[in-house]
Amino acid sequence: MTTNYADRFQQKDAVASYEGEEYGAESYSSCIWRRQRPVLEQIVKDFRAAHSGPVRLLDFACGTGRVLSTLELLVDAADGVDISENMVAVARTKCTKARLLVGDVLAKPELLAASYDVISCFRFLLNTEPALRARILRRLRQTLRTPDGLLLVNVHGNSHSLRHPAILWRRWRERGGKSNAMLNEMSPTETRKLLAECGFEVVRQFGFGVLPPTIYRTPLRGAAQAIDRQLAGDRCWNNWAIDMLFVCCPR
Ligand SMILES: C[S@@+](CC[C@H](N)C(=O)[O-])C[C@H]1O[C@@H](n2cnc3c(N)ncnc32)[C@H](O)[C@@H]1O
C-alpha cells in the first residue's frame, strides 16, 4: 500500500502508534532520543548564548511535539508546524508556549514567520517523497535568518549503517506486499549533497545508534544500550550511525 507521507499521520490510530509504540517507554526510538536530547539541548543553548537578540525557533513537521516541547523552553519564541491536525493535537498537550500551526507550508507560505533563528526538522526528510525534500528544504532556507541562522536536520535511517542489511532483508521479504513499513535510507553523502543544493552548509554532524536495533530485542539489550551510549555524539564514526543529526548554516 502506498500512502503520501503527508497523509501517513492524519488518522488517530497512526498518531497513537507513533506515541505508544514508536516512542513507547522502552522502544529503540526512545533509547536514541535519550541520547540525542541532551546534545540537541546543548546546541540550542550554545546558539542562544552566542546570539545577541531574542531567539525564534521553528520545529518543522513537529508531529506530537517531542522535539518542540524540549526546545521551546530554551528559546524566546517557538512555532511548530505540521500537516496533521491529529499529531498537532497531541503536541498541544505537551507544549506550554509554542505557537502550533497546521497546514502545508508550500501551499500556504504565510504559515511561517518571515524569519527564524533556528529551524529543527526531525524524522521528516528521510520518509517524505524525494521530490518534496528539496522543495521543503528550500522553503525552510528562505525563512532561516542569514548568515547566522541554524538548521538542525535529522535523518533517521543511514544506508551506511549496520542496520542496512536488515533493511535489505525486510525490503526483500515485503516485496510486492501490502506492508506500509517505511524502509527508506539515505547516506551521509547523499544528505550533504541535498543540503548543499538547497543552500545549507553542514558545520557539524552527530550520530546516534551504531549497533543494529535487532540487538535491542535480545538479552544483550543492556549491553547494546551501554555501547551505543558510549558511541553517540560528534565522533569519527558518525557516518556509520543509524540516526544522524546535521547542524547546518545558510550558505
Ligand atoms: C515521523 S513524524 C515526526 C514528528 C516529529 N518531528 C518527531 O520527530 O517526533 C513525521 C511528521 O511529518 C509530518 N509531515 C508529513 N508531511 C508533511 C508536510 N508536507 N508538511 C508538514 N508536515 C508533514 C507528519 O504529519 C508527521 O507528523
PDB file of C-alpha atoms and ligand atoms in Angstrom:
ATOM      1  CA  MET A   1       0.000   0.000   0.000  1.00  0.00           C
ATOM      2  CA  THR A   2       1.382   3.417  -0.919  1.00  0.00           C
ATOM      3  CA  THR A   3       0.399   6.466   1.098  1.00  0.00           C
ATOM      4  CA  ASN A   4       1.598  10.013   0.584  1.00  0.00           C
ATOM      5  CA  TYR A   5       3.812  10.896   3.502  1.00  0.00           C
ATOM      6  CA  ALA A   6       1.630  13.938   4.177  1.00  0.00           C
ATOM      7  CA  ASP A   7      -1.291  11.536   4.786  1.00  0.00           C
ATOM      8  CA  ARG A   8       0.532   8.938   6.835  1.00  0.00           C
ATOM      9  CA  PHE A   9      -0.058  10.545  10.238  1.00  0.00           C
ATOM     10  CA  GLN A  10      -3.505  12.003   9.599  1.00  0.00           C
ATOM     11  CA  GLN A  11      -5.507   9.292  11.344  1.00  0.00           C
ATOM     12  CA  LYS A  12      -5.730   8.876  15.110  1.00  0.00           C
ATOM     13  CA  ASP A  13      -4.550   5.251  15.032  1.00  0.00           C
ATOM     14  CA  ALA A  14      -1.289   6.307  13.320  1.00  0.00           C
ATOM     15  CA  VAL A  15      -0.807   9.005  15.961  1.00  0.00           C
ATOM     16  CA  ALA A  16      -1.466   6.518  18.780  1.00  0.00           C
ATOM     17  CA  SER A  17       1.009   4.068  17.246  1.00  0.00           C
ATOM     18  CA  TYR A  18       3.681   6.783  16.947  1.00  0.00           C
ATOM     19  CA  GLU A  19       3.251   7.787  20.568  1.00  0.00           C
ATOM     20  CA  GLY A  20       2.665   4.379  22.129  1.00  0.00           C
ATOM     21  CA  GLU A  21       4.832   2.087  20.002  1.00  0.00           C
ATOM     22  CA  GLU A  22       7.477   4.082  18.107  1.00  0.00           C
ATOM     23  CA  TYR A  23       8.021   6.211  21.229  1.00  0.00           C
ATOM     24  CA  GLY A  24       6.858   3.720  23.852  1.00  0.00           C
ATOM     25  CA  ALA A  25       8.893   3.906  27.079  1.00  0.00           C
ATOM     26  CA  GLU A  26      11.378   1.167  26.173  1.00  0.00           C
ATOM     27  CA  SER A  27      11.343   1.412  22.378  1.00  0.00           C
ATOM     28  CA  TYR A  28      14.506   1.696  20.291  1.00  0.00           C
ATOM     29  CA  SER A  29      13.483   5.205  19.187  1.00  0.00           C
ATOM     30  CA  SER A  30      13.094   6.273  22.822  1.00  0.00           C
ATOM     31  CA  CYS A  31      16.599   4.957  23.582  1.00  0.00           C
ATOM     32  CA  ILE A  32      18.000   7.007  20.699  1.00  0.00           C
ATOM     33  CA  TRP A  33      16.062  10.068  21.822  1.00  0.00           C
ATOM     34  CA  ARG A  34      17.517   9.767  25.351  1.00  0.00           C
ATOM     35  CA  ARG A  35      20.998  10.048  23.778  1.00  0.00           C
ATOM     36  CA  GLN A  36      20.031  12.765  21.292  1.00  0.00           C
ATOM     37  CA  ARG A  37      18.018  15.080  23.508  1.00  0.00           C
ATOM     38  CA  PRO A  38      20.879  16.448  25.675  1.00  0.00           C
ATOM     39  CA  VAL A  39      23.001  17.014  22.558  1.00  0.00           C
ATOM     40  CA  LEU A  40      20.217  18.955  20.896  1.00  0.00           C
ATOM     41  CA  GLU A  41      19.575  20.995  24.035  1.00  0.00           C
ATOM     42  CA  GLN A  42      23.260  21.905  24.257  1.00  0.00           C
ATOM     43  CA  ILE A  43      23.380  23.021  20.609  1.00  0.00           C
ATOM     44  CA  VAL A  44      20.439  25.375  21.152  1.00  0.00           C
ATOM     45  CA  LYS A  45      21.790  26.640  24.495  1.00  0.00           C
ATOM     46  CA  ASP A  46      25.171  27.388  22.878  1.00  0.00           C
ATOM     47  CA  PHE A  47      23.455  29.153  19.990  1.00  0.00           C
ATOM     48  CA  ARG A  48      21.443  31.301  22.361  1.00  0.00           C
ATOM     49  CA  ALA A  49      24.472  32.172  24.462  1.00  0.00           C
ATOM     50  CA  ALA A  50      26.348  33.348  21.361  1.00  0.00           C
ATOM     51  CA  HIS A  51      23.397  35.204  19.913  1.00  0.00           C
ATOM     52  CA  SER A  52      22.623  38.824  20.804  1.00  0.00           C
ATOM     53  CA  GLY A  53      18.852  39.244  20.253  1.00  0.00           C
ATOM     54  CA  PRO A  54      15.859  37.033  21.058  1.00  0.00           C
ATOM     55  CA  VAL A  55      15.933  33.568  19.505  1.00  0.00           C
ATOM     56  CA  ARG A  56      12.954  32.437  17.445  1.00  0.00           C
ATOM     57  CA  LEU A  57      12.655  28.735  16.613  1.00  0.00           C
ATOM     58  CA  LEU A  58      10.600  26.736  14.124  1.00  0.00           C
ATOM     59  CA  ASP A  59      10.114  22.994  14.510  1.00  0.00           C
ATOM     60  CA  PHE A  60       9.074  21.864  11.045  1.00  0.00           C
ATOM     61  CA  ALA A  61       6.900  18.685  10.902  1.00  0.00           C
ATOM     62  CA  CYS A  62       6.662  18.946  14.679  1.00  0.00           C
ATOM     63  CA  GLY A  63       4.314  15.969  14.961  1.00  0.00           C
ATOM     64  CA  THR A  64       3.338  15.213  18.546  1.00  0.00           C
ATOM     65  CA  GLY A  65       5.781  17.790  19.912  1.00  0.00           C
ATOM     66  CA  ARG A  66       8.617  15.519  21.066  1.00  0.00           C
ATOM     67  CA  VAL A  67      11.347  17.920  19.912  1.00  0.00           C
ATOM     68  CA  LEU A  68       9.356  21.137  20.187  1.00  0.00           C
ATOM     69  CA  SER A  69       8.326  20.615  23.818  1.00  0.00           C
ATOM     70  CA  THR A  70      12.044  20.286  24.658  1.00  0.00           C
ATOM     71  CA  LEU A  71      13.334  23.207  22.594  1.00  0.00           C
ATOM     72  CA  GLU A  72      10.554  25.730  23.265  1.00  0.00           C
ATOM     73  CA  LEU A  73      11.893  26.094  26.809  1.00  0.00           C
ATOM     74  CA  LEU A  74      15.322  27.164  25.544  1.00  0.00           C
ATOM     75  CA  VAL A  75      14.305  29.969  23.180  1.00  0.00           C
ATOM     76  CA  ASP A  76      12.311  33.205  23.316  1.00  0.00           C
ATOM     77  CA  ALA A  77       9.622  32.230  20.821  1.00  0.00           C
ATOM     78  CA  ALA A  78       8.783  28.959  19.108  1.00  0.00           C
ATOM     79  CA  ASP A  79       6.474  27.818  16.313  1.00  0.00           C
ATOM     80  CA  GLY A  80       5.645  24.243  15.408  1.00  0.00           C
ATOM     81  CA  VAL A  81       4.075  23.368  12.081  1.00  0.00           C
ATOM     82  CA  ASP A  82       2.749  20.065  10.818  1.00  0.00           C
ATOM     83  CA  ILE A  83       0.341  18.870   8.167  1.00  0.00           C
ATOM     84  CA  SER A  84      -1.577  16.558  10.549  1.00  0.00           C
ATOM     85  CA  GLU A  85      -4.171  18.069  12.868  1.00  0.00           C
ATOM     86  CA  ASN A  86      -4.219  14.881  14.951  1.00  0.00           C
ATOM     87  CA  MET A  87      -0.436  14.932  15.503  1.00  0.00           C
ATOM     88  CA  VAL A  88      -0.598  18.595  16.481  1.00  0.00           C
ATOM     89  CA  ALA A  89      -3.496  17.869  18.871  1.00  0.00           C
ATOM     90  CA  VAL A  90      -1.040  15.767  20.921  1.00  0.00           C
ATOM     91  CA  ALA A  91       1.659  18.439  20.620  1.00  0.00           C
ATOM     92  CA  ARG A  92      -0.812  20.928  22.154  1.00  0.00           C
ATOM     93  CA  THR A  93      -0.929  18.770  25.284  1.00  0.00           C
ATOM     94  CA  LYS A  94       2.892  18.773  25.634  1.00  0.00           C
ATOM     95  CA  CYS A  95       3.951  22.253  24.571  1.00  0.00           C
ATOM     96  CA  THR A  96       3.462  25.100  27.001  1.00  0.00           C
ATOM     97  CA  LYS A  97       4.446  28.154  24.996  1.00  0.00           C
ATOM     98  CA  ALA A  98       4.967  27.310  21.326  1.00  0.00           C
ATOM     99  CA  ARG A  99       2.514  28.515  18.682  1.00  0.00           C
ATOM    100  CA  LEU A 100       1.204  25.423  16.889  1.00  0.00           C
ATOM    101  CA  LEU A 101       0.128  25.595  13.266  1.00  0.00           C
ATOM    102  CA  VAL A 102      -1.434  23.044  10.936  1.00  0.00           C
ATOM    103  CA  GLY A 103      -1.039  23.162   7.180  1.00  0.00           C
ATOM    104  CA  ASP A 104       1.101  22.781   4.100  1.00  0.00           C
ATOM    105  CA  VAL A 105       3.871  25.391   4.064  1.00  0.00           C
ATOM    106  CA  LEU A 106       4.270  25.026   0.296  1.00  0.00           C
ATOM    107  CA  ALA A 107       0.608  25.766  -0.416  1.00  0.00           C
ATOM    108  CA  LYS A 108       0.386  28.377   2.363  1.00  0.00           C
ATOM    109  CA  PRO A 109       3.764  30.109   2.714  1.00  0.00           C
ATOM    110  CA  GLU A 110       2.193  32.614   5.132  1.00  0.00           C
ATOM    111  CA  LEU A 111       2.043  29.890   7.814  1.00  0.00           C
ATOM    112  CA  LEU A 112       5.685  30.583   8.573  1.00  0.00           C
ATOM    113  CA  ALA A 113       7.109  33.753  10.082  1.00  0.00           C
ATOM    114  CA  ALA A 114       9.388  35.879   7.905  1.00  0.00           C
ATOM    115  CA  SER A 115      12.494  34.785   9.739  1.00  0.00           C
ATOM    116  CA  TYR A 116      13.637  32.133  12.230  1.00  0.00           C
ATOM    117  CA  ASP A 117      16.991  31.922  14.000  1.00  0.00           C
ATOM    118  CA  VAL A 118      16.824  28.154  14.487  1.00  0.00           C
ATOM    119  CA  ILE A 119      14.858  25.574  12.493  1.00  0.00           C
ATOM    120  CA  SER A 120      14.631  21.949  13.573  1.00  0.00           C
ATOM    121  CA  CYS A 121      13.367  19.197  11.301  1.00  0.00           C
ATOM    122  CA  PHE A 122      13.290  15.684  12.785  1.00  0.00           C
ATOM    123  CA  ARG A 123      12.217  12.374  11.246  1.00  0.00           C
ATOM    124  CA  PHE A 124      10.771  14.082   8.172  1.00  0.00           C
ATOM    125  CA  LEU A 125      13.379  14.285   5.430  1.00  0.00           C
ATOM    126  CA  LEU A 126      14.036  10.573   5.084  1.00  0.00           C
ATOM    127  CA  ASN A 127      10.462   9.468   4.592  1.00  0.00           C
ATOM    128  CA  THR A 128       8.910  12.288   2.626  1.00  0.00           C
ATOM    129  CA  GLU A 129       8.808  11.835  -1.151  1.00  0.00           C
ATOM    130  CA  PRO A 130      12.202  12.659  -2.741  1.00  0.00           C
ATOM    131  CA  ALA A 131      10.620  15.404  -4.880  1.00  0.00           C
ATOM    132  CA  LEU A 132       9.360  17.144  -1.730  1.00  0.00           C
ATOM    133  CA  ARG A 133      12.644  17.006   0.176  1.00  0.00           C
ATOM    134  CA  ALA A 134      14.290  19.788  -1.809  1.00  0.00           C
ATOM    135  CA  ARG A 135      11.120  21.891  -2.070  1.00  0.00           C
ATOM    136  CA  ILE A 136      10.665  21.873   1.690  1.00  0.00           C
ATOM    137  CA  LEU A 137      14.349  22.480   2.433  1.00  0.00           C
ATOM    138  CA  ARG A 138      14.364  25.461   0.031  1.00  0.00           C
ATOM    139  CA  ARG A 139      11.268  26.874   1.746  1.00  0.00           C
ATOM    140  CA  LEU A 140      12.991  26.479   5.127  1.00  0.00           C
ATOM    141  CA  ARG A 141      16.119  28.127   3.702  1.00  0.00           C
ATOM    142  CA  GLN A 142      14.030  31.170   2.664  1.00  0.00           C
ATOM    143  CA  THR A 143      12.851  31.669   6.215  1.00  0.00           C
ATOM    144  CA  LEU A 144      16.119  30.928   8.056  1.00  0.00           C
ATOM    145  CA  ARG A 145      17.989  34.004   9.166  1.00  0.00           C
ATOM    146  CA  THR A 146      21.096  34.706   7.069  1.00  0.00           C
ATOM    147  CA  PRO A 147      24.003  34.483   7.684  1.00  0.00           C
ATOM    148  CA  ASP A 148      23.926  33.121  11.239  1.00  0.00           C
ATOM    149  CA  GLY A 149      20.760  31.004  11.451  1.00  0.00           C
ATOM    150  CA  LEU A 150      20.921  27.304  12.273  1.00  0.00           C
ATOM    151  CA  LEU A 151      19.141  24.334  10.682  1.00  0.00           C
ATOM    152  CA  LEU A 152      19.099  21.135  12.766  1.00  0.00           C
ATOM    153  CA  VAL A 153      18.103  18.335  10.462  1.00  0.00           C
ATOM    154  CA  ASN A 154      17.742  14.704  11.380  1.00  0.00           C
ATOM    155  CA  VAL A 155      17.909  11.663   9.078  1.00  0.00           C
ATOM    156  CA  HIS A 156      16.894   8.571  10.986  1.00  0.00           C
ATOM    157  CA  GLY A 157      17.985   5.858   8.531  1.00  0.00           C
ATOM    158  CA  ASN A 158      21.588   5.824   7.348  1.00  0.00           C
ATOM    159  CA  SER A 159      22.217   3.500   4.399  1.00  0.00           C
ATOM    160  CA  HIS A 160      25.850   3.157   5.551  1.00  0.00           C
ATOM    161  CA  SER A 161      24.923   1.846   8.987  1.00  0.00           C
ATOM    162  CA  LEU A 162      24.918  -1.690  10.379  1.00  0.00           C
ATOM    163  CA  ARG A 163      21.112  -1.644  10.098  1.00  0.00           C
ATOM    164  CA  HIS A 164      21.364  -1.654   6.287  1.00  0.00           C
ATOM    165  CA  PRO A 165      21.399  -5.486   5.847  1.00  0.00           C
ATOM    166  CA  ALA A 166      18.224  -5.760   7.952  1.00  0.00           C
ATOM    167  CA  ILE A 167      16.537  -3.125   5.762  1.00  0.00           C
ATOM    168  CA  LEU A 168      17.562  -5.013   2.601  1.00  0.00           C
ATOM    169  CA  TRP A 169      16.133  -8.207   4.094  1.00  0.00           C
ATOM    170  CA  ARG A 170      12.832  -6.525   5.015  1.00  0.00           C
ATOM    171  CA  ARG A 171      12.551  -4.954   1.557  1.00  0.00           C
ATOM    172  CA  TRP A 172      13.050  -8.373   0.011  1.00  0.00           C
ATOM    173  CA  ARG A 173      10.603 -10.059   2.412  1.00  0.00           C
ATOM    174  CA  GLU A 174       7.959  -7.405   1.859  1.00  0.00           C
ATOM    175  CA  ARG A 175       8.452  -7.048  -1.892  1.00  0.00           C
ATOM    176  CA  GLY A 176       5.126  -6.667  -3.688  1.00  0.00           C
ATOM    177  CA  GLY A 177       3.315  -6.996  -0.361  1.00  0.00           C
ATOM    178  CA  LYS A 178       0.838  -4.777   1.382  1.00  0.00           C
ATOM    179  CA  SER A 179       3.175  -3.588   4.113  1.00  0.00           C
ATOM    180  CA  ASN A 180       3.193   0.100   4.866  1.00  0.00           C
ATOM    181  CA  ALA A 181       6.600  -0.107   6.584  1.00  0.00           C
ATOM    182  CA  MET A 182       8.996   2.777   5.985  1.00  0.00           C
ATOM    183  CA  LEU A 183      12.236   1.222   4.765  1.00  0.00           C
ATOM    184  CA  ASN A 184      13.925   4.295   3.298  1.00  0.00           C
ATOM    185  CA  GLU A 185      17.574   5.111   3.805  1.00  0.00           C
ATOM    186  CA  MET A 186      19.871   7.991   2.915  1.00  0.00           C
ATOM    187  CA  SER A 187      23.641   8.099   3.122  1.00  0.00           C
ATOM    188  CA  PRO A 188      25.549  10.944   4.786  1.00  0.00           C
ATOM    189  CA  THR A 189      26.946  11.944   1.367  1.00  0.00           C
ATOM    190  CA  GLU A 190      23.506  11.991  -0.233  1.00  0.00           C
ATOM    191  CA  THR A 191      22.142  14.079   2.642  1.00  0.00           C
ATOM    192  CA  ARG A 192      25.011  16.564   2.497  1.00  0.00           C
ATOM    193  CA  LYS A 193      24.596  16.905  -1.278  1.00  0.00           C
ATOM    194  CA  LEU A 194      20.877  17.607  -0.918  1.00  0.00           C
ATOM    195  CA  LEU A 195      21.514  20.130   1.854  1.00  0.00           C
ATOM    196  CA  ALA A 196      24.171  21.902  -0.249  1.00  0.00           C
ATOM    197  CA  GLU A 197      21.827  22.052  -3.263  1.00  0.00           C
ATOM    198  CA  CYS A 198      19.206  23.681  -1.041  1.00  0.00           C
ATOM    199  CA  GLY A 199      21.577  26.341   0.297  1.00  0.00           C
ATOM    200  CA  PHE A 200      22.925  24.798   3.522  1.00  0.00           C
ATOM    201  CA  GLU A 201      26.426  24.035   4.713  1.00  0.00           C
ATOM    202  CA  VAL A 202      26.852  21.242   7.247  1.00  0.00           C
ATOM    203  CA  VAL A 203      29.022  22.542  10.081  1.00  0.00           C
ATOM    204  CA  ARG A 204      28.693  19.588  12.459  1.00  0.00           C
ATOM    205  CA  GLN A 205      27.411  16.057  12.278  1.00  0.00           C
ATOM    206  CA  PHE A 206      26.334  13.816  15.157  1.00  0.00           C
ATOM    207  CA  GLY A 207      25.477  10.126  15.165  1.00  0.00           C
ATOM    208  CA  PHE A 208      23.238   8.051  17.448  1.00  0.00           C
ATOM    209  CA  GLY A 209      22.894   4.264  17.466  1.00  0.00           C
ATOM    210  CA  VAL A 210      25.696   2.281  15.859  1.00  0.00           C
ATOM    211  CA  LEU A 211      24.634  -1.278  16.728  1.00  0.00           C
ATOM    212  CA  PRO A 212      21.790  -2.944  14.793  1.00  0.00           C
ATOM    213  CA  PRO A 213      18.422  -2.337  16.532  1.00  0.00           C
ATOM    214  CA  THR A 214      17.678  -6.088  16.461  1.00  0.00           C
ATOM    215  CA  ILE A 215      20.202  -6.488  19.304  1.00  0.00           C
ATOM    216  CA  TYR A 216      17.895  -4.339  21.430  1.00  0.00           C
ATOM    217  CA  ARG A 217      15.302  -7.117  21.152  1.00  0.00           C
ATOM    218  CA  THR A 218      17.642  -9.747  22.624  1.00  0.00           C
ATOM    219  CA  PRO A 219      19.037 -10.377  26.133  1.00  0.00           C
ATOM    220  CA  LEU A 220      22.023  -8.252  25.028  1.00  0.00           C
ATOM    221  CA  ARG A 221      19.837  -5.138  25.092  1.00  0.00           C
ATOM    222  CA  GLY A 222      21.505  -3.676  28.207  1.00  0.00           C
ATOM    223  CA  ALA A 223      24.989  -4.125  26.755  1.00  0.00           C
ATOM    224  CA  ALA A 224      23.877  -2.653  23.407  1.00  0.00           C
ATOM    225  CA  GLN A 225      22.439   0.396  25.136  1.00  0.00           C
ATOM    226  CA  ALA A 226      25.648   0.909  27.099  1.00  0.00           C
ATOM    227  CA  ILE A 227      27.792   0.626  23.942  1.00  0.00           C
ATOM    228  CA  ASP A 228      25.546   2.963  21.919  1.00  0.00           C
ATOM    229  CA  ARG A 229      25.646   5.458  24.804  1.00  0.00           C
ATOM    230  CA  GLN A 230      29.448   5.494  24.586  1.00  0.00           C
ATOM    231  CA  LEU A 231      29.486   5.783  20.802  1.00  0.00           C
ATOM    232  CA  ALA A 232      26.887   8.573  20.486  1.00  0.00           C
ATOM    233  CA  GLY A 233      27.730  12.135  19.542  1.00  0.00           C
ATOM    234  CA  ASP A 234      30.134  14.024  17.320  1.00  0.00           C
ATOM    235  CA  ARG A 235      32.511  11.109  16.695  1.00  0.00           C
ATOM    236  CA  CYS A 236      34.757   9.970  13.857  1.00  0.00           C
ATOM    237  CA  TRP A 237      32.387   7.037  13.158  1.00  0.00           C
ATOM    238  CA  ASN A 238      29.215   9.144  12.936  1.00  0.00           C
ATOM    239  CA  ASN A 239      28.987   8.413   9.188  1.00  0.00           C
ATOM    240  CA  TRP A 240      28.025   4.871  10.234  1.00  0.00           C
ATOM    241  CA  ALA A 241      25.447   5.765  12.874  1.00  0.00           C
ATOM    242  CA  ILE A 242      21.832   4.847  12.160  1.00  0.00           C
ATOM    243  CA  ASP A 243      20.368   8.159  13.280  1.00  0.00           C
ATOM    244  CA  MET A 244      22.160  11.276  12.066  1.00  0.00           C
ATOM    245  CA  LEU A 245      21.871  14.893  13.122  1.00  0.00           C
ATOM    246  CA  PHE A 246      23.255  17.567  10.790  1.00  0.00           C
ATOM    247  CA  VAL A 247      23.866  21.067  12.112  1.00  0.00           C
ATOM    248  CA  CYS A 248      23.754  23.448   9.163  1.00  0.00           C
ATOM    249  CA  CYS A 249      24.268  27.135   8.413  1.00  0.00           C
ATOM    250  CA  PRO A 250      22.941  29.017   5.398  1.00  0.00           C
ATOM    251  CA  ARG A 251      25.482  29.102   2.555  1.00  0.00           C
TER     252      ARG A 251
HETATM  253  C1  LIG B   1       7.671  10.725  11.889  1.00  0.00           C
HETATM  254  S1  LIG B   1       6.757  12.156  12.260  1.00  0.00           S
HETATM  255  C2  LIG B   1       7.974  13.147  13.076  1.00  0.00           C
HETATM  256  C3  LIG B   1       7.401  14.102  14.063  1.00  0.00           C
HETATM  257  C4  LIG B   1       8.406  14.877  14.890  1.00  0.00           C
HETATM  258  N1  LIG B   1       9.247  15.730  14.069  1.00  0.00           N
HETATM  259  C5  LIG B   1       9.280  13.925  15.683  1.00  0.00           C
HETATM  260  O1  LIG B   1      10.470  13.813  15.358  1.00  0.00           O
HETATM  261  O2  LIG B   1       8.786  13.257  16.585  1.00  0.00           O
HETATM  262  C6  LIG B   1       6.661  12.953  10.683  1.00  0.00           C
HETATM  263  C7  LIG B   1       5.748  14.164  10.690  1.00  0.00           C
HETATM  264  O3  LIG B   1       5.847  14.831   9.435  1.00  0.00           O
HETATM  265  C8  LIG B   1       4.572  15.364   9.151  1.00  0.00           C
HETATM  266  N2  LIG B   1       4.501  15.703   7.732  1.00  0.00           N
HETATM  267  C9  LIG B   1       4.479  14.877   6.669  1.00  0.00           C
HETATM  268  N3  LIG B   1       4.447  15.579   5.536  1.00  0.00           N
HETATM  269  C10 LIG B   1       4.425  16.903   5.881  1.00  0.00           C
HETATM  270  C11 LIG B   1       4.419  18.115   5.165  1.00  0.00           C
HETATM  271  N4  LIG B   1       4.410  18.136   3.833  1.00  0.00           N
HETATM  272  N5  LIG B   1       4.419  19.289   5.859  1.00  0.00           N
HETATM  273  C12 LIG B   1       4.447  19.283   7.210  1.00  0.00           C
HETATM  274  N6  LIG B   1       4.455  18.158   7.959  1.00  0.00           N
HETATM  275  C13 LIG B   1       4.470  16.978   7.295  1.00  0.00           C
HETATM  276  C14 LIG B   1       3.626  14.251   9.584  1.00  0.00           C
HETATM  277  O4  LIG B   1       2.302  14.696   9.745  1.00  0.00           O
HETATM  278  C15 LIG B   1       4.276  13.799  10.886  1.00  0.00           C
HETATM  279  O5  LIG B   1       3.764  14.493  11.990  1.00  0.00           O
END
